[in-house]
Every structure is written in structure tokens, then in C-alpha cells.
Tab-separated table of C-alpha atoms in Angstrom:
chain	number	residue	atom	x	y	z
A	1	ASN	CA	52.691	-8.758	79.542
A	2	ASN	CA	52.550	-10.458	76.179
A	3	LYS	CA	50.291	-13.368	75.368
A	4	GLU	CA	50.476	-15.774	72.457
A	5	SER	CA	47.948	-18.432	71.535
A	6	GLN	CA	48.209	-20.956	68.698
A	7	VAL	CA	45.590	-23.482	67.683
A	8	GLU	CA	46.528	-26.170	65.185
A	9	GLY	CA	42.935	-27.127	64.374
A	10	THR	CA	39.503	-25.530	64.665
A	11	TYR	CA	38.717	-22.898	67.290
A	12	ASN	CA	35.095	-22.363	68.373
A	13	GLU	CA	33.955	-19.879	70.967
A	14	ARG	CA	30.401	-19.300	72.160
A	15	ILE	CA	29.325	-16.582	74.561
A	16	LYS	CA	25.688	-16.629	75.655
A	17	LYS	CA	25.653	-13.068	76.918
A	18	ILE	CA	27.859	-9.997	76.398
A	19	HIS	CA	31.417	-10.034	75.063
A	20	THR	CA	33.476	-6.905	75.751
A	21	GLN	CA	36.989	-6.360	74.446
A	22	THR	CA	39.102	-3.313	75.227
A	23	ILE	CA	42.377	-2.629	73.406
A	24	ASP	CA	44.327	0.465	74.439
A	25	LEU	CA	46.617	0.648	71.404
A	26	ALA	CA	46.213	-1.217	68.120
A	27	LYS	CA	44.543	-4.356	66.838
A	28	ILE	CA	45.773	-6.331	63.845
A	29	VAL	CA	43.823	-9.203	62.362
A	30	SER	CA	45.403	-11.281	59.623
A	31	ILE	CA	43.304	-13.930	57.886
A	32	GLY	CA	44.724	-16.170	55.206
A	33	GLY	CA	41.370	-17.277	53.815
A	34	GLU	CA	37.789	-16.076	54.094
A	35	TYR	CA	36.332	-13.868	56.814
A	36	ASN	CA	32.606	-14.100	57.579
A	37	THR	CA	30.618	-12.056	60.063
A	38	ASN	CA	26.970	-12.883	60.835
A	39	VAL	CA	24.989	-10.471	62.993
A	40	ALA	CA	21.382	-11.385	63.801
A	41	LEU	CA	20.359	-7.900	64.884
A	42	SER	CA	21.982	-4.476	64.577
A	43	LYS	CA	25.685	-3.683	64.165
A	44	ASP	CA	27.260	-0.330	65.007
A	45	THR	CA	30.818	0.690	64.206
A	46	ILE	CA	32.278	3.884	65.657
A	47	VAL	CA	35.568	5.257	64.331
A	48	GLY	CA	36.951	8.310	66.083
A	49	LEU	CA	39.244	9.415	63.257
A	50	SER	CA	39.899	8.167	59.741
A	51	HIS	CA	38.565	4.986	58.181
A	52	THR	CA	40.211	3.299	55.202
A	53	LEU	CA	38.940	0.239	53.413
A	54	ASN	CA	41.264	-1.389	50.905
A	55	ILE	CA	39.874	-4.163	48.720
A	56	GLY	CA	42.095	-5.912	46.228
A	57	ALA	CA	39.301	-7.278	44.026
A	58	SER	CA	35.541	-6.799	43.792
A	59	ASN	CA	33.257	-5.166	46.363
A	60	LYS	CA	29.508	-5.782	46.650
A	61	LEU	CA	27.033	-4.209	49.026
A	62	ARG	CA	23.523	-5.663	49.265
A	63	VAL	CA	20.863	-3.941	51.330
A	64	ALA	CA	17.450	-5.614	51.609
A	65	LYS	CA	15.568	-2.437	52.556
A	66	LYS	CA	16.410	1.253	52.829
A	67	SER	CA	19.957	2.619	52.775
A	68	SER	CA	21.091	6.094	53.843
A	69	GLU	CA	24.429	7.921	53.938
A	70	TYR	CA	25.298	11.162	55.675
A	71	VAL	CA	28.486	13.128	54.940
A	72	GLY	CA	29.147	16.196	57.080
A	73	GLU	CA	31.531	17.894	54.654
A	74	ASP	CA	32.839	17.258	51.125
A	75	LYS	CA	32.684	13.938	49.309
A	76	GLU	CA	34.823	12.820	46.395
A	77	VAL	CA	34.260	9.765	44.194
A	78	GLU	CA	36.855	8.672	41.630
A	79	ILE	CA	36.074	5.882	39.164
A	80	GLY	CA	38.769	4.505	36.906
A	81	GLY	CA	36.342	2.782	34.543
A	82	ASN	CA	32.654	3.066	33.700
A	83	LEU	CA	29.755	3.977	35.998
A	84	ASN	CA	26.417	2.257	35.495
A	85	THR	CA	23.396	3.180	37.611
A	86	SER	CA	20.025	1.438	37.362
A	87	ILE	CA	16.996	2.901	39.184
A	88	LYS	CA	13.687	1.026	38.981
A	89	GLN	CA	11.554	3.974	40.142
A	90	ASP	CA	11.958	7.743	40.598
A	91	GLU	CA	15.113	9.773	41.295
A	92	SER	CA	15.205	13.151	43.068
A	93	ARG	CA	18.223	15.435	43.595
A	94	ASN	CA	18.331	18.675	45.556
A	95	VAL	CA	21.380	20.934	45.064
A	96	GLY	CA	21.585	23.916	47.395
A	97	GLY	CA	24.280	25.739	45.413
A	98	ASN	CA	25.591	25.546	41.850
A	99	LYS	CA	25.969	22.464	39.685
A	100	ARG	CA	28.524	21.990	36.913
A	101	GLU	CA	29.075	19.001	34.649
A	102	VAL	CA	31.973	18.522	32.227
A	103	VAL	CA	31.660	15.857	29.529
A	104	GLU	CA	34.711	15.360	27.330
A	105	GLY	CA	32.849	13.163	24.835
A	106	GLU	CA	29.247	13.082	23.639
A	107	TYR	CA	26.193	13.668	25.814
A	108	HIS	CA	23.015	11.682	25.144
A	109	LEU	CA	19.704	12.177	26.958
A	110	GLN	CA	16.872	9.852	25.962
A	111	VAL	CA	13.430	10.229	27.529
A	112	GLN	CA	10.370	8.119	26.785
A	113	ASP	CA	7.927	10.823	27.927
A	114	SER	CA	8.154	14.626	28.141
A	115	ILE	CA	11.045	16.904	29.236
A	116	ASN	CA	10.388	19.990	31.336
A	117	ILE	CA	13.162	22.545	32.009
A	118	GLU	CA	12.162	25.495	34.146
A	119	SER	CA	14.277	28.420	35.293
A	120	THR	CA	13.246	31.473	37.291
A	121	ASN	CA	16.060	33.515	35.696
A	122	GLU	CA	17.911	33.646	32.369
A	123	THR	CA	18.550	30.474	30.379
A	124	THR	CA	21.410	30.303	27.865
A	125	LEU	CA	22.051	27.571	25.274
A	126	ARG	CA	25.280	28.119	23.351
A	127	THR	CA	27.301	25.976	20.980
A	128	LYS	CA	30.451	26.612	18.927
A	129	GLY	CA	29.094	24.412	16.145
A	130	ASN	CA	25.695	24.048	14.522
A	131	LEU	CA	22.488	23.968	16.566
A	132	LEU	CA	19.679	21.852	15.129
A	133	LEU	CA	16.150	21.536	16.535
A	134	THR	CA	14.042	18.840	14.857
A	135	SER	CA	10.635	17.385	15.616
A	136	ASN	CA	8.452	14.756	13.999
A	137	ALA	CA	5.390	16.748	15.092
A	138	SER	CA	4.697	20.422	15.734
A	139	MET	CA	7.138	22.941	17.232
A	140	GLY	CA	6.307	26.195	18.968
A	141	LEU	CA	8.247	29.097	20.460
A	142	GLU	CA	6.237	31.183	22.896
A	143	THR	CA	7.227	34.208	24.991
A	144	ASP	CA	5.257	36.702	27.061
A	145	GLU	CA	7.434	39.627	25.904
A	146	ASN	CA	9.819	40.321	23.004
A	147	ALA	CA	11.422	37.717	20.729
A	148	THR	CA	14.607	38.551	18.792
A	149	PHE	CA	16.346	36.542	16.054
A	150	ILE	CA	19.770	37.816	14.886
A	151	ALA	CA	21.734	36.015	12.187
A	152	ASP	CA	23.853	36.671	9.101
A	153	ASN	CA	21.386	34.916	6.817
A	154	ILE	CA	17.880	33.642	7.578
A	155	LEU	CA	16.008	31.205	5.337
A	156	SER	CA	12.372	30.402	6.050
A	157	GLU	CA	10.684	27.765	3.900
A	158	ALA	CA	7.207	26.249	4.167
A	159	THR	CA	6.107	23.379	1.944
A	160	SER	CA	2.460	24.350	2.492
A	161	ASP	CA	0.937	27.554	3.912
A	162	TYR	CA	2.795	30.414	5.617
A	163	ALA	CA	0.783	32.749	7.860
A	164	ILE	CA	1.929	35.865	9.741
A	165	ASN	CA	-0.559	37.307	12.203
A	166	ALA	CA	0.055	40.577	14.056
A	167	GLY	CA	-2.347	42.325	16.368
A	168	ASN	CA	-0.894	45.806	15.745
A	169	ALA	CA	1.472	46.234	12.776
A	170	ILE	CA	3.967	44.449	10.516
A	171	ASN	CA	7.140	46.245	9.444
A	172	LEU	CA	9.450	44.800	6.775
A	173	LYS	CA	12.597	46.829	6.046
A	174	ILE	CA	15.451	46.250	3.564
A	175	ASN	CA	17.825	49.199	3.837
A	176	GLU	CA	15.636	52.122	2.613
A	177	THR	CA	12.884	49.879	1.268
A	178	VAL	CA	9.984	49.498	3.696
A	179	ILE	CA	6.694	47.620	3.720
A	180	TYR	CA	4.579	48.710	6.634
A	181	ALA	CA	1.095	47.317	7.302
A	182	THR	CA	-1.497	47.953	9.973
A	183	SER	CA	-5.096	46.800	10.297
A	184	ASP	CA	-6.314	49.465	7.800
A	185	THR	CA	-3.212	50.793	6.005
A	186	ILE	CA	-0.398	49.430	3.835
A	187	ILE	CA	2.618	51.630	3.044
A	188	PHE	CA	5.297	50.825	0.453
A	189	LYS	CA	8.526	52.842	0.370
A	190	ALA	CA	11.179	52.226	-2.277
A	191	GLY	CA	13.572	54.470	-4.251
A	192	GLY	CA	12.115	57.677	-2.852
A	193	VAL	CA	8.570	56.681	-3.817
A	194	GLU	CA	5.866	56.074	-1.238
A	195	VAL	CA	2.612	54.241	-1.951
A	196	VAL	CA	-0.164	54.360	0.606
A	197	ILE	CA	-3.226	52.108	0.442
A	198	ASP	CA	-5.970	52.788	2.984
A	199	SER	CA	-9.698	53.309	3.186
A	200	LYS	CA	-9.405	56.455	1.036
A	201	GLY	CA	-7.814	54.613	-1.861
A	202	LEU	CA	-4.321	54.513	-3.325
A	203	VAL	CA	-1.912	57.464	-3.069
A	204	VAL	CA	1.513	57.691	-4.726
A	205	LYS	CA	3.994	60.190	-3.310
A	206	GLY	CA	7.260	61.198	-5.011
A	207	GLY	CA	6.614	59.298	-8.221
A	208	GLU	CA	4.055	58.447	-10.821
A	209	VAL	CA	1.889	55.518	-11.861
A	210	LYS	CA	2.641	54.023	-15.293
A	211	ALA	CA	1.191	51.133	-17.241
A	212	GLU	CA	3.565	49.438	-19.670
């Protein structure tokens, strides 16, 4: 049968041992003011199906020590405004599959110390606009195998010295004009004339030597 209880003033209830409440259908709690729950030890909540929490204003969660969350399947987070995260110490993320980020505005990454990016496979950096690499100190590009630079125009300018060191040979080619240098030979080819400079001297092929 139904039961109704109404208290005009304050209602206090104290149970020194266990309090068990079983409701076969639904439970509705309506509170016109504040609602406070104080648990001295642990608190466990078990929900067999869905759980929805609707908060009309702000929501704050304070945890004095460690906090953990386990989600068995997918998780979605939607934020209508800004997201600010402050971490006093380290942060670690492990992604078992792929990761994709889409930023509609600008992307800024500021690091006080060094940045290390390591990939066991191919790494691609592509932009539809200009790509600028600047440094207040030295800059180096190092590879264990081949290095290729392909561009419409290339300008290389050094305000001080410019050094090119090759362990085997250097080959400069402009259409049919070639400058080829090894450790003991320099070959110039231009306009059908070939000039060879080696330990034997200077040899001109297909032309002549003039002094004007």
C-alpha cells in the first residue's frame, strides 16, 4: 500500500548499525535547497544500466589523493567553451591505435627544454603555405642514408664561410655544364670542351687554351 509522511520542521534520523533500503521500482528524491552527503569511509554506487547526471550550474570534483577512471568501450567528451588543463608534474599517454587531431585555428607548442620526436617508420611534414625553420643557435640535418632536396629555386647564402666536404666525389651539373671533383681529379665540361686537372697536369679536350 501507499505511505505518505510529512514533517513540518526538522527531521533527524540516526542509525547506529546497518541501514538497508530495497525499492523494487523507482525512487524519486526532490530537494528544494541544498543536498549534503558525508561518508566517513568508502562509498560504492552500482548502476546496472545507464547513469545520467544533469547539473544546471557549476560542477566541481575534488580528490585529495589518487583518482582513476575505467571505461570499457568508447568515451566522448563535448565542451561548449574552453578547456584548460594544469598538470604540476609529468604526463604520459599510451595510444594503442592511431591518433588524429584537427585544429581549426592556430596550433602553438611551447617547450622550455628540448623536444624529441621519434618514429620507427616514415615521417611526413607537409604544409600548403610556407615552411620556415629558424634557430638562434646552430641547426643540423643528419641522415644515415640519402638526402634529397627538390625545389623550383634554391638560394643558399652564408654571411661567413661556406664549406662542402665529400668523402668520395662532388658533382655539379647545369644542363650540359658539369663540374666533377674527386680526391685527385677535377673535371670541367662546358660547350663541348672538357678540362681535366689531375696529378698529370691540365688537359683540354675539344677546345684550345687562349690568353687574351
